[in-house]
Each structure stands twice: as structure tokens, then as C-alpha cells.
Coordinates of C-alpha atoms in Angstrom, one line a residue:
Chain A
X1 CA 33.9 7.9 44.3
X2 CA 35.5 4.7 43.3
X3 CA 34.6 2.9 46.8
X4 CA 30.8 3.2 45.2
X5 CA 31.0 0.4 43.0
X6 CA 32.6 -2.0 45.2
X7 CA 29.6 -1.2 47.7
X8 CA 27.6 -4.5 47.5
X9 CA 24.6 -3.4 49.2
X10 CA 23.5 0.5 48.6
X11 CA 21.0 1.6 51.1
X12 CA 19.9 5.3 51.2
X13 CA 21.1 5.5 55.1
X14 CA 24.4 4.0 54.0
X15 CA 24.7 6.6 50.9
X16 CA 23.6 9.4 53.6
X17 CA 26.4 8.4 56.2
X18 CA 29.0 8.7 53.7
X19 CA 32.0 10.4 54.7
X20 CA 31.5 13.7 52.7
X21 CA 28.4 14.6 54.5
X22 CA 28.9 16.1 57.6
X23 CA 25.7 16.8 60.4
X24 CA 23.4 19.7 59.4
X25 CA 24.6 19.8 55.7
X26 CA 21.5 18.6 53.0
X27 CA 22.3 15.0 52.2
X28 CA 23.9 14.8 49.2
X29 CA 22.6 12.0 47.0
X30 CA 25.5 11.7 43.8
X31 CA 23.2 10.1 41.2
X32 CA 20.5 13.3 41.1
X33 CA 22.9 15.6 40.3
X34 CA 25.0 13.6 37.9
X35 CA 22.9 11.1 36.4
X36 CA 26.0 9.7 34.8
X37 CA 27.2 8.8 38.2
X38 CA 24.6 5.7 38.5
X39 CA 25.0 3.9 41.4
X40 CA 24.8 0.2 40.4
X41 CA 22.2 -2.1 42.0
X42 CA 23.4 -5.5 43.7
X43 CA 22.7 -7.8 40.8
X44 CA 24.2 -5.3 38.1
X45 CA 27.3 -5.4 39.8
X46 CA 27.7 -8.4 40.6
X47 CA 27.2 -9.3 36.9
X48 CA 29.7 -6.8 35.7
X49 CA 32.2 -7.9 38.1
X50 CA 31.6 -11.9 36.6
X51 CA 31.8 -10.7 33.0
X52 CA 34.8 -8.7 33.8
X53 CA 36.9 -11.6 35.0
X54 CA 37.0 -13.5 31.6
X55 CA 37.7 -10.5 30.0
X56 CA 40.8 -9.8 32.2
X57 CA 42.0 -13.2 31.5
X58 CA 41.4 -13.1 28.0
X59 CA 44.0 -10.1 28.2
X60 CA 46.2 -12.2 30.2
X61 CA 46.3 -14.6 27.8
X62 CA 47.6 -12.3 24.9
X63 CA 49.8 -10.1 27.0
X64 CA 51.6 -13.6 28.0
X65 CA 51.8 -15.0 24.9
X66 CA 53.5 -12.2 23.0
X67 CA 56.0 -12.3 26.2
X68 CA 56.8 -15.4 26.2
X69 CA 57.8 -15.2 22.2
X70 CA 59.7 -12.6 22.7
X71 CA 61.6 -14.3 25.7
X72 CA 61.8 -17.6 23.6
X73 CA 62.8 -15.1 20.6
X74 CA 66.2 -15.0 22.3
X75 CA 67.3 -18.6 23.6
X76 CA 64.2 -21.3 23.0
X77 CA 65.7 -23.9 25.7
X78 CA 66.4 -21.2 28.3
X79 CA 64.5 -21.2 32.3
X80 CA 62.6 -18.5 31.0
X81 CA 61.5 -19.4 27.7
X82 CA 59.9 -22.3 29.5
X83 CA 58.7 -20.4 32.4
X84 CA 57.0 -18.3 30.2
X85 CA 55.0 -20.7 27.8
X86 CA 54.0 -22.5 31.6
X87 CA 52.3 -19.4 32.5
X88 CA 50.7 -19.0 28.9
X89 CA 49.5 -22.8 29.5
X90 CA 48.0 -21.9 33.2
X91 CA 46.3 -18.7 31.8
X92 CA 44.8 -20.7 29.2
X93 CA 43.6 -23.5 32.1
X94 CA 42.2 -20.4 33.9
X95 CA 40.5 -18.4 31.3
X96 CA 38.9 -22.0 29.8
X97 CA 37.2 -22.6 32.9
X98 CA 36.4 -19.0 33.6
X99 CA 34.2 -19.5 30.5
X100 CA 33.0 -22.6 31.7
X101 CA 31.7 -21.2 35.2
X102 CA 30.3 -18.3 33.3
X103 CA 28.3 -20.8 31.3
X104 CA 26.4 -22.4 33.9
X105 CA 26.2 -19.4 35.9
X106 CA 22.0 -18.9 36.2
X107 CA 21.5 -16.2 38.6
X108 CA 18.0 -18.0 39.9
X109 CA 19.4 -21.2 40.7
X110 CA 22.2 -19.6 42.3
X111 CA 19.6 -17.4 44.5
X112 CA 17.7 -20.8 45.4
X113 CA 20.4 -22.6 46.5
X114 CA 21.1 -20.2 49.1
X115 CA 17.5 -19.5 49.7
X116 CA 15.2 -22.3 49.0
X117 CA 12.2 -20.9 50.7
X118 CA 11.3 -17.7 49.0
X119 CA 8.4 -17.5 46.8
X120 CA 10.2 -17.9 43.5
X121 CA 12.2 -21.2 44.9
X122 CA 9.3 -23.3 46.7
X123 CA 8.9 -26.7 44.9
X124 CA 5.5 -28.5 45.5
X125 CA 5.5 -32.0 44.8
X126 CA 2.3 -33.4 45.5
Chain B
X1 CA 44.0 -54.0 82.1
X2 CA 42.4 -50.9 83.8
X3 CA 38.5 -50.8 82.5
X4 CA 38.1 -47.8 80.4
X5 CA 34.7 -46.3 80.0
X6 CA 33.7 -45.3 76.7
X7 CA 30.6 -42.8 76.5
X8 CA 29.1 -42.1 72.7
X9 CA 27.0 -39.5 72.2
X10 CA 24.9 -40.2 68.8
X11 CA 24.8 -36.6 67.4
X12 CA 22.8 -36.2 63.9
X13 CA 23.2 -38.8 61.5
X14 CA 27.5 -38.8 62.5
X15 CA 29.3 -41.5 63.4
X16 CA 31.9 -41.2 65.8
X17 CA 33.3 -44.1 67.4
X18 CA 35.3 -43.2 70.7
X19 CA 38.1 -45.8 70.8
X20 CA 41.5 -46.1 72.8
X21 CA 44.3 -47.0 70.3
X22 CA 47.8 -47.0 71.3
X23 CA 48.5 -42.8 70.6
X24 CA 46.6 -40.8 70.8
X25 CA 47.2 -37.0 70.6
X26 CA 45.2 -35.3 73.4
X27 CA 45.6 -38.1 76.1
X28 CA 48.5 -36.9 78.6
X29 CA 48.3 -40.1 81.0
X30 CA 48.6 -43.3 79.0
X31 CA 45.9 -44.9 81.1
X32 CA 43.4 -44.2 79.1
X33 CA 42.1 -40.6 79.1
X34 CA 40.8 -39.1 76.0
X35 CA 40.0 -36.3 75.9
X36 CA 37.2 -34.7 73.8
X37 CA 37.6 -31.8 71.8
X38 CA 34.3 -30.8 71.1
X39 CA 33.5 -28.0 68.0
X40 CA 30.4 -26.2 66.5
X41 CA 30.1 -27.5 62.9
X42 CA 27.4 -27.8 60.7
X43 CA 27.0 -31.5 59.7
X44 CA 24.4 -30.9 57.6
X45 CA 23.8 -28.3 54.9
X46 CA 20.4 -26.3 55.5
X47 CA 21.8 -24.6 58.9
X48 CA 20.8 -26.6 61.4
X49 CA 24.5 -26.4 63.9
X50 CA 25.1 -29.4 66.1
X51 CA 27.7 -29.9 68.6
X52 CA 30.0 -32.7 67.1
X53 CA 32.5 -34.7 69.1
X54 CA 35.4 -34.6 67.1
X55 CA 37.9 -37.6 68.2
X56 CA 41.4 -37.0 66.4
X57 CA 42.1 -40.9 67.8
X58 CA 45.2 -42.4 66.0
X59 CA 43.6 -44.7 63.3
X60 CA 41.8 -42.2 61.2
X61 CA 38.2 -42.6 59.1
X62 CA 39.5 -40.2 56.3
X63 CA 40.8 -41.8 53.3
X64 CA 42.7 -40.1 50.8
X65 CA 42.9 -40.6 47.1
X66 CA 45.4 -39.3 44.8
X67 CA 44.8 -38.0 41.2
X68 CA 47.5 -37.1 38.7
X69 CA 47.3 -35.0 35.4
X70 CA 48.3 -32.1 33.3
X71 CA 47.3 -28.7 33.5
X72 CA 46.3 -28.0 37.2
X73 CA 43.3 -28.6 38.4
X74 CA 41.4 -29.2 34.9
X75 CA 40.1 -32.3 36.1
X76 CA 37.0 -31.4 37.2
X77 CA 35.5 -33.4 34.9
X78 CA 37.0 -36.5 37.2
X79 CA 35.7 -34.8 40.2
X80 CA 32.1 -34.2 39.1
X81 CA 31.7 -37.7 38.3
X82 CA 33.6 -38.8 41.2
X83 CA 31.6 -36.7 43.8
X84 CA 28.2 -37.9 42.2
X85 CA 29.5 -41.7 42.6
X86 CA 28.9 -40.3 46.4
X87 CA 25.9 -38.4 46.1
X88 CA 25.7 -34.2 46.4
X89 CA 27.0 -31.6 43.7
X90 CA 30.7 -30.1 45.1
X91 CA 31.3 -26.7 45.6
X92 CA 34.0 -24.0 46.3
X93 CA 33.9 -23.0 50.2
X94 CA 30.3 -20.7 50.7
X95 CA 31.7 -17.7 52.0
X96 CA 35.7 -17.8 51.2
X97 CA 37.8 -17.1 48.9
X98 CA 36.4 -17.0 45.4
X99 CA 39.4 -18.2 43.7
X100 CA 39.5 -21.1 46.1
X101 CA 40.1 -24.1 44.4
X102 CA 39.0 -26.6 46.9
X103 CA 35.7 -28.1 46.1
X104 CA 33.6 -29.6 49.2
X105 CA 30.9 -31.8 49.1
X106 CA 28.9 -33.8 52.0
X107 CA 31.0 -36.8 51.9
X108 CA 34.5 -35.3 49.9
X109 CA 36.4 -32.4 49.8
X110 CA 38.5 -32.0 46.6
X111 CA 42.1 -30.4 47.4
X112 CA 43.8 -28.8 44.8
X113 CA 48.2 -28.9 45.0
X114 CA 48.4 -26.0 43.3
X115 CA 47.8 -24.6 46.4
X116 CA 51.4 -26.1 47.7
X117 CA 53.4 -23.6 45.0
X118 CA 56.4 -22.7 47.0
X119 CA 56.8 -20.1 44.2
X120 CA 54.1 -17.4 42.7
X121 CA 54.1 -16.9 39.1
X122 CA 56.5 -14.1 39.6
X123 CA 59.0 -15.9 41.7
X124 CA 58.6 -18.6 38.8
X125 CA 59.5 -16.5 36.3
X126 CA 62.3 -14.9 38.0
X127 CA 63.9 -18.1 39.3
X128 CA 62.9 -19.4 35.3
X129 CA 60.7 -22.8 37.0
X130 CA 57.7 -23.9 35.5
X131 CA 54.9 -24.9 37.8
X132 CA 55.8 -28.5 37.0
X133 CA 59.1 -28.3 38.7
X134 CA 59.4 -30.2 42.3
X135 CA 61.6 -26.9 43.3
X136 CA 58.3 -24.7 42.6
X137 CA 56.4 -26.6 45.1
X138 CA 56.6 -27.3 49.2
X139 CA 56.2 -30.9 49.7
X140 CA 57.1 -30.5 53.5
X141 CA 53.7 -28.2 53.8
X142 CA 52.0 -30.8 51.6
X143 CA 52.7 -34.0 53.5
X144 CA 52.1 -32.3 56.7
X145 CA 48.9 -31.0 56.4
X146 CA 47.9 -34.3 54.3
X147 CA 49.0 -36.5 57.2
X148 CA 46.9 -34.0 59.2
X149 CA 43.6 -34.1 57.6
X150 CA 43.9 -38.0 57.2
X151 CA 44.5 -38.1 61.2
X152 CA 41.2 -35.7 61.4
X153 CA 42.6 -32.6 62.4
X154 CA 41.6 -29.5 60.4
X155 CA 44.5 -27.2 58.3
X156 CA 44.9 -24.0 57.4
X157 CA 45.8 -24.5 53.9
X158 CA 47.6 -21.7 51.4
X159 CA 45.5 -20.7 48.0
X160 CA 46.9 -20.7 45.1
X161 CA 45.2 -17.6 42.8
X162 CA 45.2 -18.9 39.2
X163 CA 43.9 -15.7 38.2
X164 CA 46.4 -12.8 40.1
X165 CA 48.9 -15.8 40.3
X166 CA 49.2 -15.0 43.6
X167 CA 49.2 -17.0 47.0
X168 CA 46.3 -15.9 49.0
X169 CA 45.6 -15.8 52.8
X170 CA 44.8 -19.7 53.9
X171 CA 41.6 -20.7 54.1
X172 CA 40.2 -23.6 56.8
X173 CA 39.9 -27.2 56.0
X174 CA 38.2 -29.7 58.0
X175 CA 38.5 -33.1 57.3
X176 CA 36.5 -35.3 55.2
X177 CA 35.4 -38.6 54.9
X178 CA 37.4 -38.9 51.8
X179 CA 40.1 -36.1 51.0
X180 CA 41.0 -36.1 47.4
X181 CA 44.3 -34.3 46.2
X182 CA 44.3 -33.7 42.4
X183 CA 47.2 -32.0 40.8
X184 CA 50.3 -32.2 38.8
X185 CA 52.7 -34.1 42.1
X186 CA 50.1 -36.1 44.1
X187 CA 52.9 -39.1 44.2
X188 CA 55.7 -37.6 43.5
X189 CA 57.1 -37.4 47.3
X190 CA 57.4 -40.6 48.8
X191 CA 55.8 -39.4 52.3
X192 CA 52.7 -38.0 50.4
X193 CA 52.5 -41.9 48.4
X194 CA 52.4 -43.0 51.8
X195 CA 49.5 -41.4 52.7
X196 CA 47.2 -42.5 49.9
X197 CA 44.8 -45.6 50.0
X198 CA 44.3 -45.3 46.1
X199 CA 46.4 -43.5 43.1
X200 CA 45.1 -42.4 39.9
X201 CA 47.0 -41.0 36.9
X202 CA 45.4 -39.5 34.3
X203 CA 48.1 -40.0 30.9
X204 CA 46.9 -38.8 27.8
X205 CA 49.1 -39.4 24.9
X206 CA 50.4 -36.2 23.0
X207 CA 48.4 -36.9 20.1
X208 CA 45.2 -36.1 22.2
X209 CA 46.4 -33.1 24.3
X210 CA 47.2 -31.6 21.0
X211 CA 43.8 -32.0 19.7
X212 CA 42.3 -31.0 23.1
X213 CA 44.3 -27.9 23.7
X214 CA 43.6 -26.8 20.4
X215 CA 40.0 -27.1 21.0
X216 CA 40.1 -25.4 24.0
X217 CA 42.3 -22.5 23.3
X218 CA 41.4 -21.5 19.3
X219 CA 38.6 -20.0 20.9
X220 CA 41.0 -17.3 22.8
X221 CA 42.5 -14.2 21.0
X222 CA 46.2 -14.2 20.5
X223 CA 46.4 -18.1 20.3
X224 CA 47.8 -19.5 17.4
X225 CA 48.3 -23.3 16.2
X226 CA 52.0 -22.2 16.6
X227 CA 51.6 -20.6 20.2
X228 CA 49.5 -24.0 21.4
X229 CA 52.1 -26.0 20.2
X230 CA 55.5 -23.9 21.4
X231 CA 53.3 -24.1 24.7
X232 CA 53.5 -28.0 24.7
X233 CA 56.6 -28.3 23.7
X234 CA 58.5 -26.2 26.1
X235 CA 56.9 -27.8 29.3
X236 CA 57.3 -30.9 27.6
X237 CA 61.3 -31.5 29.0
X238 CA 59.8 -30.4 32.9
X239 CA 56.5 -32.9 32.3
X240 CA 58.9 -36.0 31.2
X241 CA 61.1 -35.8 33.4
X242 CA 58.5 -34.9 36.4
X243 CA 55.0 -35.6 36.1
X244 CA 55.1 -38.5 33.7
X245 CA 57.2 -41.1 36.3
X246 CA 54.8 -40.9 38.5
X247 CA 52.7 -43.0 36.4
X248 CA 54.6 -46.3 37.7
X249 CA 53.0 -45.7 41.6
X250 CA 49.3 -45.5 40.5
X251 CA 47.1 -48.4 41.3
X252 CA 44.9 -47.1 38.9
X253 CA 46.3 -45.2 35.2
X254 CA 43.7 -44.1 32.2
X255 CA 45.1 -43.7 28.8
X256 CA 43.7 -42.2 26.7
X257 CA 45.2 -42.2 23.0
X258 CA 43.8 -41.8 19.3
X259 CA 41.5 -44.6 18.0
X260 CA 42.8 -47.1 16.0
X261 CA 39.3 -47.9 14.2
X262 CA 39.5 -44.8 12.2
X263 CA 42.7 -44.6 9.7
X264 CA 44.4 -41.3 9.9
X265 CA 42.4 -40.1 12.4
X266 CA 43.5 -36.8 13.7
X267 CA 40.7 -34.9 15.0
X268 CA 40.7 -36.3 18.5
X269 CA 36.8 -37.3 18.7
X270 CA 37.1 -40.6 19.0
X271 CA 39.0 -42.3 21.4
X272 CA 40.8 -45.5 22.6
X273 CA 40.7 -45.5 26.0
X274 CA 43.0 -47.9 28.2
X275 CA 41.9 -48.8 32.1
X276 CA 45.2 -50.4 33.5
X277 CA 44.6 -51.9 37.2
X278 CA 47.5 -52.6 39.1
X279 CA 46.9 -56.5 40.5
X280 CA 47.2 -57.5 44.3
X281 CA 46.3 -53.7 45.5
X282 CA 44.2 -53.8 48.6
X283 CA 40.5 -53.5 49.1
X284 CA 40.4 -52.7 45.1
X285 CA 39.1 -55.6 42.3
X286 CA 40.0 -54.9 38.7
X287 CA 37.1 -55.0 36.4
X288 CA 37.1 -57.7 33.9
X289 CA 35.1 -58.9 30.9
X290 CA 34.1 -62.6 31.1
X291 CA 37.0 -64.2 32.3
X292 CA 38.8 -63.3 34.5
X293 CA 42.8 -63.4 33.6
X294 CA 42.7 -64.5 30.2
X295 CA 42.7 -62.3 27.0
X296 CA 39.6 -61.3 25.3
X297 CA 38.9 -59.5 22.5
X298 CA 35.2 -58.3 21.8
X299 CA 33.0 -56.5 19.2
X300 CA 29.5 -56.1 21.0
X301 CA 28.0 -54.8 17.4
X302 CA 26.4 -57.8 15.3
X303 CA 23.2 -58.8 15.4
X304 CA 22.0 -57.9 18.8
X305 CA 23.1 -54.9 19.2
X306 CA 23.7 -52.3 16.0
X307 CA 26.4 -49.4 16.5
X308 CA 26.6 -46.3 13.7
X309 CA 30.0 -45.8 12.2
X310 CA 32.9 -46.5 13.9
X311 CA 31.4 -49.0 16.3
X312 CA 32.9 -49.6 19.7
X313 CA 35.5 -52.5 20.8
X314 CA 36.7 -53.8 23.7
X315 CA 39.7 -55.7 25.1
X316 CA 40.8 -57.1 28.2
X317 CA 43.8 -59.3 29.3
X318 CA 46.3 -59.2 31.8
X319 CA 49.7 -57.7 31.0
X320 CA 52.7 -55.9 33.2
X321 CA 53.4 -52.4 33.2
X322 CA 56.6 -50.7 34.6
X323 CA 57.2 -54.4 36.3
X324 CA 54.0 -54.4 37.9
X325 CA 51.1 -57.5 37.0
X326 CA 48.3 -55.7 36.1
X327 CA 44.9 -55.9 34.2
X328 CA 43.7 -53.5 31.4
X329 CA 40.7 -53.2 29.8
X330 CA 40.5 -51.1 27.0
X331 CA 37.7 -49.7 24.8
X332 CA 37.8 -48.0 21.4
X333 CA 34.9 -46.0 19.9
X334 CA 31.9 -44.3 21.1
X335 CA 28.7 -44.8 22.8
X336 CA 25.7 -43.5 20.8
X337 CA 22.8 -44.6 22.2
X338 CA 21.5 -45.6 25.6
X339 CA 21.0 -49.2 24.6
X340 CA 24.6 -49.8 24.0
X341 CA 25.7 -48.5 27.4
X342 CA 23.4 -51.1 29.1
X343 CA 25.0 -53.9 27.1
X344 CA 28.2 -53.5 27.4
X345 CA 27.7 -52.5 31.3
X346 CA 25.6 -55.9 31.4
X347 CA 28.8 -58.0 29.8
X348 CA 31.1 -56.4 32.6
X349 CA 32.1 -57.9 36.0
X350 CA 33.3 -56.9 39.2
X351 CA 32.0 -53.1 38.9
X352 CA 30.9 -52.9 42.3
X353 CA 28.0 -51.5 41.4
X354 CA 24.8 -51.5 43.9
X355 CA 22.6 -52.4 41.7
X356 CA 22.2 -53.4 37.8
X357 CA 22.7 -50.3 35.5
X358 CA 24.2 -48.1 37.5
X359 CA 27.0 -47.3 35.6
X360 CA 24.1 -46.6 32.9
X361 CA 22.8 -44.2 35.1
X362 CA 26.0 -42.2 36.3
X363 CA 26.5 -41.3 32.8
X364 CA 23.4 -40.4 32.2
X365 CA 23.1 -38.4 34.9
X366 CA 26.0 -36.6 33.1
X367 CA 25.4 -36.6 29.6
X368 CA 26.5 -33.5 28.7
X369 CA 29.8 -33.7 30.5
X370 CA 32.9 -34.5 28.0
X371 CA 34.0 -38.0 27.2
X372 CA 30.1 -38.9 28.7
X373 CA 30.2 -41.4 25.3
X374 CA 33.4 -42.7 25.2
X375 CA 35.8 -44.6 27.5
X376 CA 36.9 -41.9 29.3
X377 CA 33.5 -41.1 30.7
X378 CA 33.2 -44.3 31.4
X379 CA 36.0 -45.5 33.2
X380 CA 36.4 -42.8 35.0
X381 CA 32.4 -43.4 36.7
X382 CA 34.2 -47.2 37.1
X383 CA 37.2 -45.5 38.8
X384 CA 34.5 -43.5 41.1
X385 CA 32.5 -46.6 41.6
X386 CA 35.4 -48.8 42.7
X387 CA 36.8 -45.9 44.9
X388 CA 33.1 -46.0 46.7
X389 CA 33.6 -49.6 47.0
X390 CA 37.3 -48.9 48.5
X391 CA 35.8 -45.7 51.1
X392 CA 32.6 -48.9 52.4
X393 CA 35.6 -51.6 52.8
X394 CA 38.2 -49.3 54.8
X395 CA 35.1 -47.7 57.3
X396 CA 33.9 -51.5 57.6
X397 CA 37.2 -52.4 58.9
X398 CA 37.9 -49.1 61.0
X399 CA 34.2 -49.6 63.4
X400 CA 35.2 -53.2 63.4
X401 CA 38.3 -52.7 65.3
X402 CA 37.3 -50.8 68.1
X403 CA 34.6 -53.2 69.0
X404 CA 37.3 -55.9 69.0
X405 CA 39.5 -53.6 71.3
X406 CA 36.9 -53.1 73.9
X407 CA 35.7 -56.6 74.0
X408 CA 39.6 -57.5 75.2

């Protein structure tokens, strides 16, 4: 079931028409049976997929920095000794401003930008 | 002369002059037919579409600025200010790819050449290259679609995935009114130089990128004081030998290098910051402080103005710099209140500032932004204010000429 949680926007109709359930059979919904299953709303997924990408980075960051000491372990001045520190350097650039983006990341004034009108984003200035 | 009709349409706030220059790429007769392309684009954001006559005519509108640094496209700071200078917030592409690095705004669109890697991080490893290495990077691609956007014709450019170190499906780019391409070889092919009406360098002295890498990296697991510095060190050969020659081309270079007010200073806070203006380039003034040309040395703390601990100074005088004349103004120490920001914007001439204290205002606008209360905050809204100044003096000139060219 791992095209679930890459599904944005989870309507029942959508969950009914998946490709297990054929015409005539009861609609199977996944999350009564097995609560564990949870289908995750919009917003939760969206926010686990933003914290998820410092985190991968973060990884990065380690995984290339122990490879690039052991490929400087053998000859410091050699193409990939360098190479390999340059891509430690780039993964540090990256994960830094990952963090930074994640900082000023407020989910309301990201929803009024887009949507200025709704209720929760009308400014009255007189 | 054969009379050629010229028919405007005034769409939404866009100005498009129709002219007839000498080539132009849609005419197939040479007497005079241009012929319009015409595209749906939203001028404004809010969704209202409007049919906008583009006219790729010869002499473009677009100008493009260069800017030179370190460490892929960490300038942001640069291009928050810069974009502000302009008016409207810039933002990644609505709808694309979320690793884009472009940044687009109502009057600039921010190009990142990162995005011209020849190589992917695995290529780059194989082939042993760093990123900073012209051989990791297609300057053919770069000056073409550059040449493009400046002549008003929208690209398809390549993205460059920090994050998977990948190179992504392109992703359209219309052009601007002013195209800015940050990253580590903005003039290192001669074409590319060409093509830009201003150059920036950013050159912070190793000193400072010590400090600041530290600062940003101690915060990530498996860096060490060692690993930050085996990382300078090693790209250190590749950056002297490629990004740091480029310095000599910019009309414009901002140094930034430890203080000299504080003995022993190693922590990187405060700064000595140098603005070196390369003399005679067009359409740009150097700022000065009170004379124009001669040498100054000032200390604005005394009795009208008090400063805490370690006080702020500022030079200026004229000097040369890889053969070039040029001007530099430098200024050591930090802002710490709003007062001292206005006076030393007060004592500073040729700024091209709209009105009085808008320098003032730019930072403050920014406060929390790094270097907002130091010289690197400020020049950098000076650089932004003189580029604004640079954008109103090439347009002026551009609607001048066609009017010229249909009175004849």
C-alpha cells in the first residue's frame, strides 16, 4: 500500500476506486480494519515529507564525510580526495538551508499566499 | 525610406515598445515586417491572464547582472536584499520543481549556475572534479541560453538537484526585466562577461569562511573542526586557481575580512568590510564619503553620535586593484542602533537613493537577516541600490532610441 502515502488528496471515492476493489465487492476501506494502517491527511503528510528532507540530508552529510576520509585516508592530493570533501561542502550548503527554509516555513502564511480570500486570510484595514 | 507603421497595443501596466532595429529574428523580408509573437502570460500575480505582445526585437530590455561566490547558491542573503531594492519577496517557480533553484520575483528572476553542471555528483566523483572545476560545467549551454533570455526569448533551462545531486527535467524560463546569474563561474567564460551590464564578486578572506562554516556546520552530526577544515582545504587548490581570478572582471568586489579594531580577534562577529568600485564603468557612480577622490579616514563616534564597544570606522580613497583605478570604501565595526545607521547614511554621497534614509530603511526592513549591522548588510543594500539605479538608466536609454528611430 505504499502508493497511499504519496496520495496528496484522500477522498473516500478515490479510496473506493482503488485498484483492489472490483464492481459488486463491499468497498474495502484499509484504516477500519487495521487501524495501524492510518491514512494520513493532506497537511500531515505534507509536514512529514518537509521534516523528512533535513533528516535525509543530515544523513548525507555523515555518510559523505566518513567517505571522503576514507578516500583522502589513501592519497590526500588525489581527484577524489577533493571530489569528495566538494560534495561534503555542497551537502553542508544544502542541509544549512534546508534548515533555514524549514524555519520560516508557517503553514498559514503559506496557505494565504495562495489563498488570500478565505476567511482565515481576509485583512481589513479600515 | 519605406514608412513603417508601428501599432502598440497598451496591455496591463507592460511596456512594450514595437521598434524596427536592424535584425530582428522573426522578420523574413528586411522591409520592415515584424512580426508579433503573441503569448498568454500572467503579468501580474493574483490570476488575472492577459494577452502580452512579446517583441524579441534585437536591442533587448533585459539586463543581466552577474554575482560571484563560494558555495553555490548560498547567497541568498544578496538576493533578498537585492530583490527588495526592487520591491516583491522572490520565490522558487509556483508549481515546479521543488528543488528548483531559480527564484522569480515581479521585476527579477534569480538564476542559479549550478544548474549548468555538465557533471552530476556521480559523474564528479568518478571523473575526481569538484564542482568548482570549469570541466564540470557547460559554458556553451550557459552563454546560449544567457544570450537568449537577454534577447527576450524564454529557455528551457536544466536543474541542478542539490539534494539527489541529480540533473532534473528543465524547467521554463521567461525573461525578466533583470536576469541575475549567481554562482561559483558567472565571469569566468569570456562570452558569458559579455553579456553582463554589472559584475559582482563576493571575496571573503579565509579567515572569515572559517569562522562562518564553522558556525554553520557545528550544528550537523558527523562534522568535526577537523572535517570543516579538510573541507576547505581540499577545494582550496580548484577555488585559487578558478573562482578567485575572476575577481579582476567585477565592476563591483565586497571583501569581507576580520576586523582590525579588535586585537586577536578570531570569532568572526565583527567585520571589516571593503566596497571596491571599479572607476569609468558605465551607467554606475561609486559611492564616496565627502570628497570625492581623495582619501578620508573617519570615526563617526565622538560627541554626536555614541557607539558601544568596538565602534565603527570608515575609510575611503581611491586606489588600483589588479591594474584597474578604482574606489573603495571600507567600514569596520558594527551598527548597534538605528541612530547610527542614519548618520553615517546621512555623511554618504552618491547612493542613488530616492529619497533620504532609504538605505536606513532597507536594512530595516531586514533586520534579522545576517550581516543587517555590519558592512556587509550594508553594502550589499548599496550594491542593490546602485544596480536599481543601473536597470532606470539602461531602460531610459532603450524607449529613447526607438522614438529617435521613427522620428528619422
Amino acid at each position: 500500500m505504499a502508493t497511499l502515502f504519496t496520495l496528496n488528496l484522500v477522498t473516500p471515492r478515490a479510496i473506493a476506486s482503488l485498484p483492489d476493489s472490483t464492481k459488486g465487492s463491499p468497498i474495502r476501506v484499509p484504516y477500519l480494519n487495521q487501524p495501524w494502517k492510518r491514512i494520513l491527511s493532506p497537511l500531515e503528510s505534507r509536514r512529514m515529507q518537509v521534516r523528512a528532507a533535513p533528516d535525509r540530508l543530515s544523513e548525507k552529510v555523515e555518510q559523505s564525510i566518513k567517505e571522503a576520509q576514507e578516500a583522502c585516508s589513501d592519497d590526500p592530493a588525489s581527484g577524489e580526495c577533493v571530489a569528495a570533501w566538494d560534495e561534503v561542502e555542497e551537502l553542508s550548503a544544502a542541509a544549512s538551508h534546508a534548515r533555514d527554509r524549514l524555519k520560516d516555513n508557517d503553514p498559514l502564511e503559506n496557505y494565504c499566499q495562495d489563498n488570500p480570500e478565505t476567511d482565515e486570510c481576509k485583512t481589513y484595514d479600515n | 525610406m519605406a514608412v513603417c507603421p508601428v501599432y502598440t497595443t497598451q496591455s496591463l501596466n507592460s511596456t512594450c515598445s514595437i521598434s524596427t532595429p536592424s535584425k530582428t529574428h522573426f522578420s523574413s523580408h528586411h522591409n520592415h515586417l515584424v512580426f508579433y509573437r503573441t503569448s498568454k502570460r500572467t503579468s501580474k500575480r493574483g490570476g488575472s491572464s492577459s494577452c502580452v505582445i512579446t517583441c524579441s526585437a534585437g536591442d533587448s530590455q533585459t539586463v543581466v547582472i552577474g554575482l560571484a561566490a563560494d558555495s553555490g547558491c548560498g547567497k541568498s542573503t544578496f538576493m533578498r536584499r537585492l530583490t527588495s531594492v526592487f520591491g516583491g519577496a522572490a520565490e522558487p517557480p509556483k508549481g515546479g520543481n521543488p528543488d528548483s533553484n531559480t527564484l522569480i520575483s515581479d521585476m527579477t528572476t534569480v538564476i542559479c549556475l549550478d544548474d549548468y553542471h555538465s557533471l552530476d555528483r556521480t559523474g564528479r566523483k568518478e571523473k575526481g572534479v569538484t564542482a568548482l572545476d570549469p570541466r564540470a560545467n557547460d559554458f556553451d549551454l550557459m552563454y546560449e541560453q544567457v544570450k537568449a533570455l537577454k534577447s527576450g526569448i524564454a529557455v528551457d533551462k536544466p536543474i541542478y538537484n542539490h539534494v539527489t545531486g541529480l540533473l532534473d527535467p528543465p524547467e521554463l524560463i521567461k525573461p525578466p526585466k533583470i536576469l541575475v546569474i549567481e554562482g561559483l563561474h558567472p565571469m569566468f567564460d569570456e562570452r558569458v562577461r559579455d553579456l553582463l551590464d554589472f559584475s559582482i564578486y563576493l571575496d571573503i578572506s579565509n579567515e572569515v569562511k572559517f569562522a562562518w562554516k564553522i558556525q554553520r556546520d557545528m550544528a550537523e552530526r558527523g562534522h568535526s573542526l577537523e572535517s570543516i577544515k579538510a573541507s576547505i582545504e581540499a577545494r582550496k587548490p580548484d577555488f585559487d586557481a578558478f573562482i578567485d581570478p575572476q575577481k579582476q572582471y567585477a565592476d563591483a568586489v565586497i571583501e569581507v575580512l576580520p576586523t582590525q579594531l579588535i586585537p586577536d580577534d578570531n570569532e568572526g562577529k565583527v567585520l571589516r568590510v571593503r566596497l571596491i568600485m571599479k572607476e569609468g564603468v558605465e551607467h554606475f557612480s561609486p559611492v564616496y564619503l565627502f570628497d570625492e577622490g581623495s582619501t578620508i579616514s573617519w570615526i563617526p563616534c565622538g560627541r554626536k553620535l555614541t557607539c558601544s564597544y568596538p565602534g565603527i570606522k570608515f575609510s575611503y580613497g581611491p586606489d588600483t586593484y589588479f591594474g584597474h583605478e578604482v574606489s573603495v570604501l571600507e567600514m569596520d565595526g558594527q551598527f548597534d542602533r538605528l541612530d547610527e545607521l542614519i548618520y553615517v547614511e546621512s555623511h554618504l554621497s552618491n547612493l542613488s537613493t530616492k529619497f533620504y534614509g532609504e538605505v536606513t530603511q532597507q536594512m530595516l526592513k531586514h533586520a534579522d537577516f545576517p550581516g543587517s549591522n555590519n558592512g556587509t548588510g550594508l553594502f550589499q543594500t548599496i550594491v542593490g541600490l546602485k544596480i536599481r539605479d543601473l536597470y532606470e538608466q539602461i531602460t531610459a536609454i532603450k524607449t529613447a532610441a526607438p522614438l529617435q528611430a521613427t522620428k528619422a
